[in-house]
Coordinates of C-alpha atoms and ligand atoms in Angstrom, one line a residue:
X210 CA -15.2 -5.0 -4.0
X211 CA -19.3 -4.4 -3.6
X212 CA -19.3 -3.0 -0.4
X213 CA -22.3 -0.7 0.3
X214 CA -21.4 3.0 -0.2
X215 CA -22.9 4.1 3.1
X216 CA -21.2 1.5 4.6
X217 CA -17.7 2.2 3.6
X218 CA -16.8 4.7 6.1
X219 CA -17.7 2.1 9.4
X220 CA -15.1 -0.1 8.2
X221 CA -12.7 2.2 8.0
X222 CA -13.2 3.3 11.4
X223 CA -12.7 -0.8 12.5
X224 CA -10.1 -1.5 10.4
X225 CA -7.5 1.4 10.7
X226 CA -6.6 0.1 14.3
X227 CA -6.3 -3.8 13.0
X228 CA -3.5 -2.5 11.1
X229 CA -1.2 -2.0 13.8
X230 CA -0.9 -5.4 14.2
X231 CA 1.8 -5.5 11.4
X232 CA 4.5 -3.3 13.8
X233 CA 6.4 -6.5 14.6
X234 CA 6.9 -4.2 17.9
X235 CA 3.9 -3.4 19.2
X236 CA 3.1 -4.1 22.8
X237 CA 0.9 -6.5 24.1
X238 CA -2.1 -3.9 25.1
X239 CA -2.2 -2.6 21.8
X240 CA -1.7 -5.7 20.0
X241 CA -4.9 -6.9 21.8
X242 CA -7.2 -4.2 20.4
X243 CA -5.6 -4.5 17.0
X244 CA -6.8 -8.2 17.4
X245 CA -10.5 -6.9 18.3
X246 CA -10.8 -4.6 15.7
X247 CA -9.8 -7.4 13.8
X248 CA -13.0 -9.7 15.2
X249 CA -15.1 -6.8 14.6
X250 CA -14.4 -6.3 11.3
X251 CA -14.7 -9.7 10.2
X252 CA -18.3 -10.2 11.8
X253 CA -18.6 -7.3 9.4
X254 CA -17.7 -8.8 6.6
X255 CA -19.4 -12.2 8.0
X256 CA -23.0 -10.4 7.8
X257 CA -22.0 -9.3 4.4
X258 CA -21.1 -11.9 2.7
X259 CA -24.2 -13.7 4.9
X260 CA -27.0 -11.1 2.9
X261 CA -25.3 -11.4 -0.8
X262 CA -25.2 -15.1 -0.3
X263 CA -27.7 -16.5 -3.3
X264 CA -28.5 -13.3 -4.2
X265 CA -26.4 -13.1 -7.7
X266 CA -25.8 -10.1 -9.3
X267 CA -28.4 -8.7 -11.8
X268 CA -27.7 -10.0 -15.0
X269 CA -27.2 -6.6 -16.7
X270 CA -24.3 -6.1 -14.0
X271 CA -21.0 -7.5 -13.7
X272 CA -20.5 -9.3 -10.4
X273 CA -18.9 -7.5 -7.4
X274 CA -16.0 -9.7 -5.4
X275 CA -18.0 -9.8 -2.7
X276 CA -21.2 -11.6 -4.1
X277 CA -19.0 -13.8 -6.1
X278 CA -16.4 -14.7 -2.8
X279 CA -20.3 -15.7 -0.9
X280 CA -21.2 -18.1 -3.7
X281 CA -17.7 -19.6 -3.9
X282 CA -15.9 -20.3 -0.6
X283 CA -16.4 -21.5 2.9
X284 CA -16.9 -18.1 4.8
X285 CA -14.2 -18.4 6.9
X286 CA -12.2 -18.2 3.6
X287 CA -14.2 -15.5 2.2
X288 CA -13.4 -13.2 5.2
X289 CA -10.1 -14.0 4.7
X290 CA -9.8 -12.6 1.3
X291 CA -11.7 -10.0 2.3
X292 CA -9.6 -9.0 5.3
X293 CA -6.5 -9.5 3.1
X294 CA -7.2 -7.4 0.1
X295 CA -8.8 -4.6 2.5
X296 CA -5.8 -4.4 4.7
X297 CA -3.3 -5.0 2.0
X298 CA -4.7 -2.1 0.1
X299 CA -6.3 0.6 2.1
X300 CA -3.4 2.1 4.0
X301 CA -0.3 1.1 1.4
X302 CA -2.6 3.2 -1.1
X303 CA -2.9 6.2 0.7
X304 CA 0.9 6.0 2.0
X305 CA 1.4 5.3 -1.6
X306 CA -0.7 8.6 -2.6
X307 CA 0.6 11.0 0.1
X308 CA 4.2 10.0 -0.3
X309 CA 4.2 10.8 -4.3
X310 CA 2.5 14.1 -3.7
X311 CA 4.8 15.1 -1.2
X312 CA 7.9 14.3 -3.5
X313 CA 6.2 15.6 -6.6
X314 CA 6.3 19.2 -4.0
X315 CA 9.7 18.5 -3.1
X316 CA 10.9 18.0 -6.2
X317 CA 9.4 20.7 -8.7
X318 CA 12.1 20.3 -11.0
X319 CA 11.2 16.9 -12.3
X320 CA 6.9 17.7 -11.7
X321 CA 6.9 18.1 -15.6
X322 CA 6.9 14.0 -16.0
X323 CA 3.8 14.2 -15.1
X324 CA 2.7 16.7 -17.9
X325 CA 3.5 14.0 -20.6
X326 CA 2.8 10.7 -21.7
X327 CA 1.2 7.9 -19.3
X328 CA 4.3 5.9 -19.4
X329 CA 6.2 8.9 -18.1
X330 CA 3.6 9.5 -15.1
X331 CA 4.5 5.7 -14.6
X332 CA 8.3 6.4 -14.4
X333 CA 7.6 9.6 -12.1
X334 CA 5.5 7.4 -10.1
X335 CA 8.0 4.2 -9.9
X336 CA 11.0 6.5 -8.8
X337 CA 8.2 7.8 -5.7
X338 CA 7.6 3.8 -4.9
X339 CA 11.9 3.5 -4.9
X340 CA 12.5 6.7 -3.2
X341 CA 10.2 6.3 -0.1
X342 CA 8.1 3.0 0.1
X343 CA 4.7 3.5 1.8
X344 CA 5.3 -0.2 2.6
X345 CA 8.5 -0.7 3.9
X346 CA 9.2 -4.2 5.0
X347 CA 7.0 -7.7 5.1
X348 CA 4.5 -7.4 8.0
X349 CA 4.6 -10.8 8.0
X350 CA 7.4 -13.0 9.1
X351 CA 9.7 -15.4 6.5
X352 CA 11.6 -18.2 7.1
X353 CA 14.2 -19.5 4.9
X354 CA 13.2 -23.6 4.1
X355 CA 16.8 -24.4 5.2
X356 CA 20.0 -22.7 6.6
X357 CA 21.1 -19.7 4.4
X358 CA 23.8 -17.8 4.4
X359 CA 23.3 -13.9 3.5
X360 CA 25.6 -11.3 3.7
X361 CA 27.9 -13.3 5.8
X362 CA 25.3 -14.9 8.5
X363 CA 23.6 -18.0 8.6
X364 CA 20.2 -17.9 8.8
X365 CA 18.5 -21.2 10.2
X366 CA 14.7 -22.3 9.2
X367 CA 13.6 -21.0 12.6
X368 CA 14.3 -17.2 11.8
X369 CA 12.1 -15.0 12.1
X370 CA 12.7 -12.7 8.8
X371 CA 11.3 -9.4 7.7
X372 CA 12.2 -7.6 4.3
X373 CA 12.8 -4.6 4.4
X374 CA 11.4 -2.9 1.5
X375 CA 12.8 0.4 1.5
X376 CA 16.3 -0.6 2.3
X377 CA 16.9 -3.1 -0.6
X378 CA 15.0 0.6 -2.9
X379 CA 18.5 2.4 -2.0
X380 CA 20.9 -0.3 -2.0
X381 CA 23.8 1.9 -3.4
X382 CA 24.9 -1.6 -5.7
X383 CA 21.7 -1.6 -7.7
X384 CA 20.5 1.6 -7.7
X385 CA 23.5 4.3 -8.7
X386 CA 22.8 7.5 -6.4
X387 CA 20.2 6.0 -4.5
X388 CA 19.2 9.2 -2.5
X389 CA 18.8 11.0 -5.0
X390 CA 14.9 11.7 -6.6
X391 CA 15.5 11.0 -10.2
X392 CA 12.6 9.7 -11.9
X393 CA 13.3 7.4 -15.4
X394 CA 16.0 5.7 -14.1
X395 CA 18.3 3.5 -16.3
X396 CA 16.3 0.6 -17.4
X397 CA 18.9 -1.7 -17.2
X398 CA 18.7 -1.4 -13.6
X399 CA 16.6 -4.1 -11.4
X400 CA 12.9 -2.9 -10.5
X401 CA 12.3 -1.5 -7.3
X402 CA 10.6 -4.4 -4.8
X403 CA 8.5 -1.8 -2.9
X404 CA 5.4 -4.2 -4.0
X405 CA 7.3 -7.4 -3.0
X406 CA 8.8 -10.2 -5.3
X407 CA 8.4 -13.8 -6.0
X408 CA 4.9 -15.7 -5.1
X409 CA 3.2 -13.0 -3.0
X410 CA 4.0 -9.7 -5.2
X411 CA 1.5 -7.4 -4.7
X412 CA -2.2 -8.2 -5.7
X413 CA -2.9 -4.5 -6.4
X414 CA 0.2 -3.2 -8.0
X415 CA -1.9 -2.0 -11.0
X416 CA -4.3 -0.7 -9.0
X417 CA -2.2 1.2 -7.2
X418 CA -0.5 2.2 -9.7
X419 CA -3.6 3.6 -11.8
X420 CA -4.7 5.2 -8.5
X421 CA -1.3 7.3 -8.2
X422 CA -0.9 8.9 -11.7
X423 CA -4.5 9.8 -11.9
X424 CA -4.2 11.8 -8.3
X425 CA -0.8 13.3 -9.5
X426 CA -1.6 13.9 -12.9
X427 CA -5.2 16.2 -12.0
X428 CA -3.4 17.8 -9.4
X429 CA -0.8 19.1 -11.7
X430 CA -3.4 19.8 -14.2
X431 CA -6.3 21.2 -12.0
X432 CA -3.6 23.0 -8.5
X433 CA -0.6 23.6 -10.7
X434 CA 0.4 26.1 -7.8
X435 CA 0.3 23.2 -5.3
X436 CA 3.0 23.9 -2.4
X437 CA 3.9 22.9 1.0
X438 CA 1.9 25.0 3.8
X439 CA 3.9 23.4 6.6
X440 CA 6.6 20.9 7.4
X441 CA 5.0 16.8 6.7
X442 CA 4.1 15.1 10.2
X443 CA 4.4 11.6 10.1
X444 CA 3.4 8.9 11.8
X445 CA 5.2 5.4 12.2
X446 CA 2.8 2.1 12.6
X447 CA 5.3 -0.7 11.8
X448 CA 5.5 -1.8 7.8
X449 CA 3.6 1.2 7.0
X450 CA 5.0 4.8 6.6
X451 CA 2.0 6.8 6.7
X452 CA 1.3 10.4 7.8
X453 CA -0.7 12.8 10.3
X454 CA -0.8 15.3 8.2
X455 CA 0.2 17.1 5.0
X456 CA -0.9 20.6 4.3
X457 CA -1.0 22.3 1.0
X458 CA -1.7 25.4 -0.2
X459 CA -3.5 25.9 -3.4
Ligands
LIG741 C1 1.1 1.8 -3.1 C2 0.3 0.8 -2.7 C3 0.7 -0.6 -2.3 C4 1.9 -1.0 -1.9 C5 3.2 -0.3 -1.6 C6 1.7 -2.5 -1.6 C7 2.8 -3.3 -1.2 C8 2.7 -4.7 -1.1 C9 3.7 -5.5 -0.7 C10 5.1 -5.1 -0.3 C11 3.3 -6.8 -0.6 C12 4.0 -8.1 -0.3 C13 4.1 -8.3 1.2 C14 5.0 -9.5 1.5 O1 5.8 -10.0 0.7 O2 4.9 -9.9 2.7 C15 1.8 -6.7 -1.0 C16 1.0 -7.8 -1.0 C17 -0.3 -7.7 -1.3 N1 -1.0 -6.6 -1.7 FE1 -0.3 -4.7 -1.9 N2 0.5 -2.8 -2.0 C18 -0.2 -1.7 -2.4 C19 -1.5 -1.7 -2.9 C20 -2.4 -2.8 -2.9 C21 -3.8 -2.7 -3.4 C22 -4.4 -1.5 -4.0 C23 -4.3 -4.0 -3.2 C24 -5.7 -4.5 -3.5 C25 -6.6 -3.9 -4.1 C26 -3.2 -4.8 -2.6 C27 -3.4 -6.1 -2.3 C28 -2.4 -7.0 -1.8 C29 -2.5 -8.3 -1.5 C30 -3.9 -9.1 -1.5 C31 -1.3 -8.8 -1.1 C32 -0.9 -10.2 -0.7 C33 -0.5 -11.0 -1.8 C34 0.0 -12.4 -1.4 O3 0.4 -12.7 -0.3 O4 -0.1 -13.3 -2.3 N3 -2.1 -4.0 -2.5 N4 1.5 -5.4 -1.3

């Protein structure tokens, strides 16, 4: 994105507690300093964007996001799409990276996909994403654009809807043996939707996707006698399955 390096680690610190705000249940208090970490991590990105402005990136280099997002759009937008692909693609990646090591520990016997080709670190990775999606549901709210009837109920335009994710990833109909951790799945089946579907699929599926089989892949080459230390503690914040800790021994 361009952001400083030294600067990386103060945004973290502001924007970890924004992302509450997608827990559809979070109470008011806490919803108010989600919103204020929020403000204080767009004036962040405000005085950013404000010191690349003009600037241009020297020839020799390609441009960052950020320098071309301050010669480009109103701020206001600019912050925006800062916000968004920050938010959208911290947290979701580390979920993302913590829930795949933990199942490549719990499931040893199938680790040895990820000793092989890329495309079968892809399919060990894609049955992680099906198995237990880091994001489970839309953090924000859908409405259909007139009455709909699913599963038997009518849903008017007023609805508040939220799509859950990891539910539809073991629907027993689409997915044969849903609960079980079997990694190159029939490829007749339908994809997993653990990075969304339609017009708002998932920016940085790629990404994420590179960012899991490289982490997976060294780890099996470089810890090969990687284990569980202690029993996972997680920690739920809404649309996010995330964790408080995992320890391994080496
Ligand atoms: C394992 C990691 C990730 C997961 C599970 C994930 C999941 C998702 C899901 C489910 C959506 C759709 C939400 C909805 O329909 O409401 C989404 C959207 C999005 N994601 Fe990701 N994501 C991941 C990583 C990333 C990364 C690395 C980036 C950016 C570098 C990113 C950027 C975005 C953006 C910008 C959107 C909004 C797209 C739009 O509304 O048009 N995501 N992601």
């Amino acid at each position: 994105m361009g952001i400083p390096e030294p600067e990386r680690a103060r945004i973290v610190e502001h924007a970890l507690p924004t992302l509450a705000a997608f827990n559809p249940s979070l109470p008011d208090e806490e919803f108010q300093r989600a919103e204020e970490a929020g403000s204080r991590l767009a004036a962040y990105f405000t005085g950013l964007l404000e010191r690349r402005r003009g600037d241009g990136p020297p020839a020799e280099t390609p441009p960052d996001l950020v320098t071309c997002l301050a010669d480009s759009l109103a701020p206001r937008q600019a912050v925006g799409v800062l916000w968004a692909i920050w938010a959208a693609g911290y947290e979701s990646t580390v979920g993302g990276i913590v829930t795949a090591v933990l199942a490549m520990l719990d499931h040893p016997d199938q680790a040895h996909f990820l000793d092989g080709t890329w495309e079968q670190a892809d399919a060990f990775v894609t049955e992680c994403l099906r198995y237990d999606a880091p994001v489970w549901g839309t953090g924000v709210s859908r409405a259909p654009r007139e009455p709909v009837e699913l599963g038997g109920v009518l849903v008017p335009p007023t609805a508040d809807l939220r799509v859950l994710f990891g539910a539809a990833n073991r629907d027993p109909a689409a997915f044969p043996d849903p609960d079980r951790f079997r990694p190159g799945r029939s490829p007749n089946q339908p994809p997993m939707v653990t990075f969304g579907q339609g017009p708002h699929y998932c920016l940085g599926a790629s990404l994420a996707r590179i960012e899991m089989i490289t982490v997976l892949t060294r780890l099996r080459r470089h810890l090969p006698d990687l284990t569980l230390a202690a029993p996972p503690r997680r920690c739920g914040t809404g649309a996010l399955r995330r964790f408080e800790e995992l320890m391994v021994a080496v």
